[in-house]
Amino acid sequence: MLQSKSITTKMNLVDILRSHRGQFSHILGYALTNDNARQLNLSITNTELLNKDYETYVSKLDHEHYVWLGGYGEQRSIYNSSSLFSDVDRCIHLGVDIQLTPGTSIFAPLAGKIHSFNDNAQPYDYGPTIIIEHELNGHTFHTLYGHLSRESLTNLKIGQLIEKDQLFCHIGNREVNGGWPPHLHFQVIEDMQNNIGDYPGVASKKDAPIFLANCPDPSFLLGFPNEPIIYNI
């Protein structure tokens, strides 16, 4: 279990990320702007999701003109059908989901090294996952990339250097990504708490404040044009 004593340190990381905003490379190879990106509300406030399943709802979006980004800190109901989440009431999303087509290239927003990787193949898990360790202004933190292709893990080595703006992985299809509509789960993690190739991407409401402190908003690395919406817990 994470300890709340770390929250002050986490705020330091937020300030560092905010101060470097606009200096990170584009994770999709191009900038996300108000013209090409839209917020995807997957929270319990979206009443449309009450009448449609997640996959059907996402499939009806305008993917031709927009990149859709699922929110950080959302309380979601889409995990209710999976035993991976329901046994501990995990419903608070700790990263940003970017809806993408299988095979889409993903680029490193800043330099780092491979911390760990794994194919988390359980249904509704991450599927192939890569975690990169970074250092910025003397502060160590990590970025997690989930729902990748299996080929993305080929020839990776722990400690392998990843350059800023390097193409290092691709989005997987639902046959390998845990069974989800294809997307990237992107998450910032300060303290990995001895996790290897995996880290919770969803927290219970009870534990959410501690997990959200250890996993600050990744929007600063994505170059969002506006401050992100943080959903009430």
Coordinates of C-alpha atoms in Angstrom, one line a residue:
M1 CA 0.0 0.0 0.0
L2 CA 1.3 3.5 -0.8
Q3 CA 1.8 5.9 2.0
S4 CA 0.3 9.4 2.1
K5 CA 3.6 10.8 3.5
S6 CA 4.8 11.0 -0.2
I7 CA 2.2 13.6 -1.3
T8 CA 4.4 16.6 -0.8
T9 CA 7.1 15.1 -3.0
K10 CA 4.5 14.3 -5.7
M11 CA 3.5 17.9 -5.9
N12 CA 7.1 18.8 -6.7
L13 CA 6.9 16.4 -9.7
V14 CA 3.7 18.1 -10.8
D15 CA 5.4 21.5 -10.7
I16 CA 8.4 20.1 -12.7
L17 CA 6.2 18.7 -15.4
R18 CA 4.1 21.9 -15.6
S19 CA 7.3 24.0 -15.9
H20 CA 8.4 21.8 -18.9
R21 CA 5.1 21.9 -20.6
G22 CA 5.5 22.4 -24.3
Q23 CA 9.0 21.0 -24.3
F24 CA 8.1 17.3 -24.5
S25 CA 8.0 15.5 -27.9
H26 CA 4.6 14.6 -29.3
I27 CA 3.6 11.1 -28.2
L28 CA 1.7 10.5 -31.5
G29 CA 4.3 12.3 -33.7
Y30 CA 2.1 15.4 -34.0
A31 CA 0.6 17.9 -31.6
L32 CA -2.7 17.4 -29.9
T33 CA -4.7 20.7 -30.3
N34 CA -8.2 22.0 -29.9
D35 CA -8.7 21.4 -33.6
N36 CA -7.8 17.6 -33.6
A37 CA -8.4 16.3 -30.1
R38 CA -11.5 15.9 -28.0
Q39 CA -12.1 14.9 -24.4
L40 CA -13.9 11.5 -24.1
N41 CA -16.1 11.4 -21.1
L42 CA -16.1 7.8 -19.8
S43 CA -17.1 8.8 -16.3
I44 CA -20.3 8.0 -14.4
T45 CA -21.7 11.4 -15.4
N46 CA -22.0 10.2 -19.1
T47 CA -25.6 8.9 -19.2
E48 CA -25.1 7.6 -22.7
L49 CA -22.9 4.8 -21.3
L50 CA -25.8 3.6 -19.3
N51 CA -27.6 2.4 -22.5
K52 CA -24.5 1.3 -24.5
D53 CA -21.5 -0.8 -23.8
Y54 CA -18.1 0.8 -23.9
E55 CA -17.0 -0.7 -27.2
T56 CA -20.2 0.3 -29.0
Y57 CA -20.0 3.8 -27.6
V58 CA -16.4 4.3 -28.6
S59 CA -17.0 2.9 -32.1
K60 CA -19.6 5.6 -32.8
L61 CA -17.2 8.5 -32.2
D62 CA -15.8 10.6 -35.0
H63 CA -12.4 9.0 -35.3
E64 CA -11.7 10.5 -38.7
H65 CA -11.4 14.0 -37.5
Y66 CA -10.5 13.7 -33.8
V67 CA -8.3 11.9 -31.4
W68 CA -10.4 11.1 -28.3
L69 CA -8.8 11.2 -24.9
G70 CA -10.3 9.6 -21.8
G71 CA -9.9 11.6 -18.6
Y72 CA -7.5 11.4 -15.7
G73 CA -9.1 10.9 -12.3
E74 CA -12.5 9.8 -13.8
Q75 CA -14.8 7.7 -11.7
R76 CA -15.9 5.0 -14.3
S77 CA -18.5 2.3 -14.4
I78 CA -17.0 0.4 -17.4
Y79 CA -14.9 -1.8 -15.1
N80 CA -17.9 -3.2 -13.3
S81 CA -18.1 -6.3 -15.4
S82 CA -14.6 -7.5 -14.8
S83 CA -13.4 -9.4 -11.8
L84 CA -10.0 -7.7 -12.2
F85 CA -11.6 -4.5 -10.8
S86 CA -14.9 -5.3 -9.1
D87 CA -13.6 -7.3 -6.2
V88 CA -12.0 -4.1 -4.6
D89 CA -14.3 -1.5 -6.1
R90 CA -11.6 -0.1 -8.4
C91 CA -13.2 2.6 -10.5
I92 CA -10.9 5.7 -10.5
H93 CA -8.8 6.0 -13.6
L94 CA -5.1 6.9 -13.0
G95 CA -4.0 7.8 -16.5
V96 CA -5.2 9.1 -19.9
D97 CA -6.7 6.8 -22.5
I98 CA -6.0 7.8 -26.1
Q99 CA -8.3 6.0 -28.6
L100 CA -6.2 4.8 -31.5
T101 CA -6.2 2.3 -34.3
P102 CA -4.0 -0.9 -34.0
G103 CA -0.5 -0.4 -35.3
T104 CA -0.4 3.3 -34.4
S105 CA 3.2 4.4 -33.6
I106 CA 4.0 5.8 -30.2
F107 CA 6.9 8.1 -29.6
A108 CA 8.8 8.9 -26.3
P109 CA 7.9 12.3 -24.9
L110 CA 11.3 12.5 -23.3
A111 CA 14.5 10.5 -22.9
G112 CA 14.7 7.6 -20.5
K113 CA 15.5 3.9 -20.1
I114 CA 13.5 0.8 -20.0
H115 CA 12.5 0.1 -16.4
S116 CA 10.5 -3.0 -17.1
F117 CA 8.0 -4.6 -19.5
N118 CA 5.5 -7.5 -19.5
D119 CA 2.6 -9.0 -21.4
N120 CA -0.2 -8.6 -18.7
A121 CA -2.4 -11.1 -20.6
Q122 CA -5.3 -11.5 -18.1
P123 CA -8.7 -10.4 -19.6
Y124 CA -9.2 -6.6 -19.2
D125 CA -5.6 -6.1 -18.1
Y126 CA -3.0 -4.0 -20.0
G127 CA -1.8 -6.7 -22.4
P128 CA 1.7 -5.8 -23.5
T129 CA 3.1 -3.0 -21.3
I130 CA 6.2 -0.9 -21.3
I131 CA 7.4 1.3 -18.4
I132 CA 10.2 3.9 -19.0
E133 CA 12.2 5.5 -16.2
H134 CA 13.0 9.2 -16.6
E135 CA 15.0 11.8 -14.8
L136 CA 14.0 15.5 -15.0
N137 CA 15.5 18.3 -12.9
G138 CA 17.0 15.6 -10.6
H139 CA 13.6 14.0 -10.1
T140 CA 13.0 10.3 -11.1
F141 CA 9.7 9.2 -12.4
H142 CA 8.2 6.7 -14.9
T143 CA 5.8 6.6 -17.8
L144 CA 3.6 3.5 -18.4
Y145 CA 2.3 2.5 -21.9
G146 CA -0.4 -0.1 -21.9
H147 CA -2.4 -2.1 -24.5
L148 CA 0.4 -2.3 -27.0
S149 CA 1.2 -4.9 -29.7
R150 CA 3.1 -8.0 -28.7
E151 CA 5.8 -7.0 -31.2
S152 CA 6.5 -3.9 -29.1
L153 CA 8.1 -6.1 -26.5
T154 CA 10.4 -7.9 -29.0
N155 CA 14.2 -7.3 -28.3
L156 CA 13.6 -5.0 -25.4
K157 CA 16.1 -5.0 -22.5
I158 CA 16.0 -3.7 -19.0
G159 CA 18.1 -0.5 -18.9
Q160 CA 17.9 0.0 -22.7
L161 CA 18.1 3.7 -23.5
I162 CA 15.1 5.4 -25.2
E163 CA 15.7 8.7 -26.9
K164 CA 13.4 11.6 -26.9
D165 CA 11.0 11.4 -29.9
Q166 CA 12.0 7.8 -30.5
L167 CA 9.4 5.5 -32.0
F168 CA 9.5 2.6 -29.5
C169 CA 6.1 0.8 -29.6
H170 CA 2.8 0.4 -31.4
I171 CA -0.8 0.0 -30.4
G172 CA -2.2 -3.5 -30.1
N173 CA -5.5 -4.9 -31.3
R174 CA -8.2 -6.3 -28.9
E175 CA -7.0 -9.8 -29.4
V176 CA -3.7 -9.0 -27.5
N177 CA -4.5 -5.8 -25.5
G178 CA -6.7 -7.3 -22.8
G179 CA -9.8 -7.3 -24.8
W180 CA -10.4 -3.5 -25.0
P181 CA -11.2 -1.3 -27.9
P182 CA -7.7 -0.3 -29.2
H183 CA -6.2 2.6 -27.3
L184 CA -3.1 3.7 -25.4
H185 CA -3.2 3.8 -21.6
F186 CA -0.7 6.5 -20.7
Q187 CA 0.2 7.0 -17.0
V188 CA 2.9 8.8 -15.0
I189 CA 4.1 7.0 -11.9
E190 CA 6.6 8.4 -9.5
D191 CA 7.3 5.5 -7.1
M192 CA 6.9 2.1 -8.7
Q193 CA 6.6 0.5 -5.3
N194 CA 8.6 -2.6 -6.5
N195 CA 6.2 -3.3 -9.3
I196 CA 7.7 -4.8 -12.5
G197 CA 6.1 -4.5 -15.9
D198 CA 2.8 -3.5 -14.3
Y199 CA 1.2 -0.9 -12.0
P200 CA -2.4 -0.3 -11.2
G201 CA -4.2 1.9 -13.7
V202 CA -7.4 2.1 -11.7
A203 CA -7.8 2.7 -8.0
S204 CA -10.6 2.3 -5.5
K205 CA -12.3 5.4 -4.3
K206 CA -10.9 4.8 -0.8
D207 CA -7.3 4.6 -2.0
A208 CA -7.6 7.1 -4.9
P209 CA -6.1 10.2 -3.2
I210 CA -2.9 8.3 -2.4
F211 CA -2.7 6.7 -5.9
L212 CA -3.5 10.0 -7.7
A213 CA -0.7 11.7 -5.7
N214 CA 1.8 9.0 -6.8
C215 CA 0.4 9.1 -10.4
P216 CA 0.1 12.8 -11.3
D217 CA -1.7 14.1 -14.3
P218 CA 0.0 12.9 -17.5
S219 CA -1.6 15.7 -19.6
F220 CA 1.5 17.9 -19.1
L221 CA 3.5 15.4 -21.1
L222 CA 0.9 15.2 -23.8
G223 CA 0.9 18.9 -24.6
F224 CA -2.8 19.5 -24.0
P225 CA -3.8 23.0 -25.0
N226 CA -5.9 23.5 -21.8
E227 CA -5.6 22.4 -18.2
P228 CA -7.2 19.0 -17.9
I229 CA -10.5 18.4 -16.2
I230 CA -10.1 16.5 -12.9
Y231 CA -13.3 14.7 -12.0
N232 CA -14.6 14.8 -8.5
I233 CA -14.1 11.7 -6.5

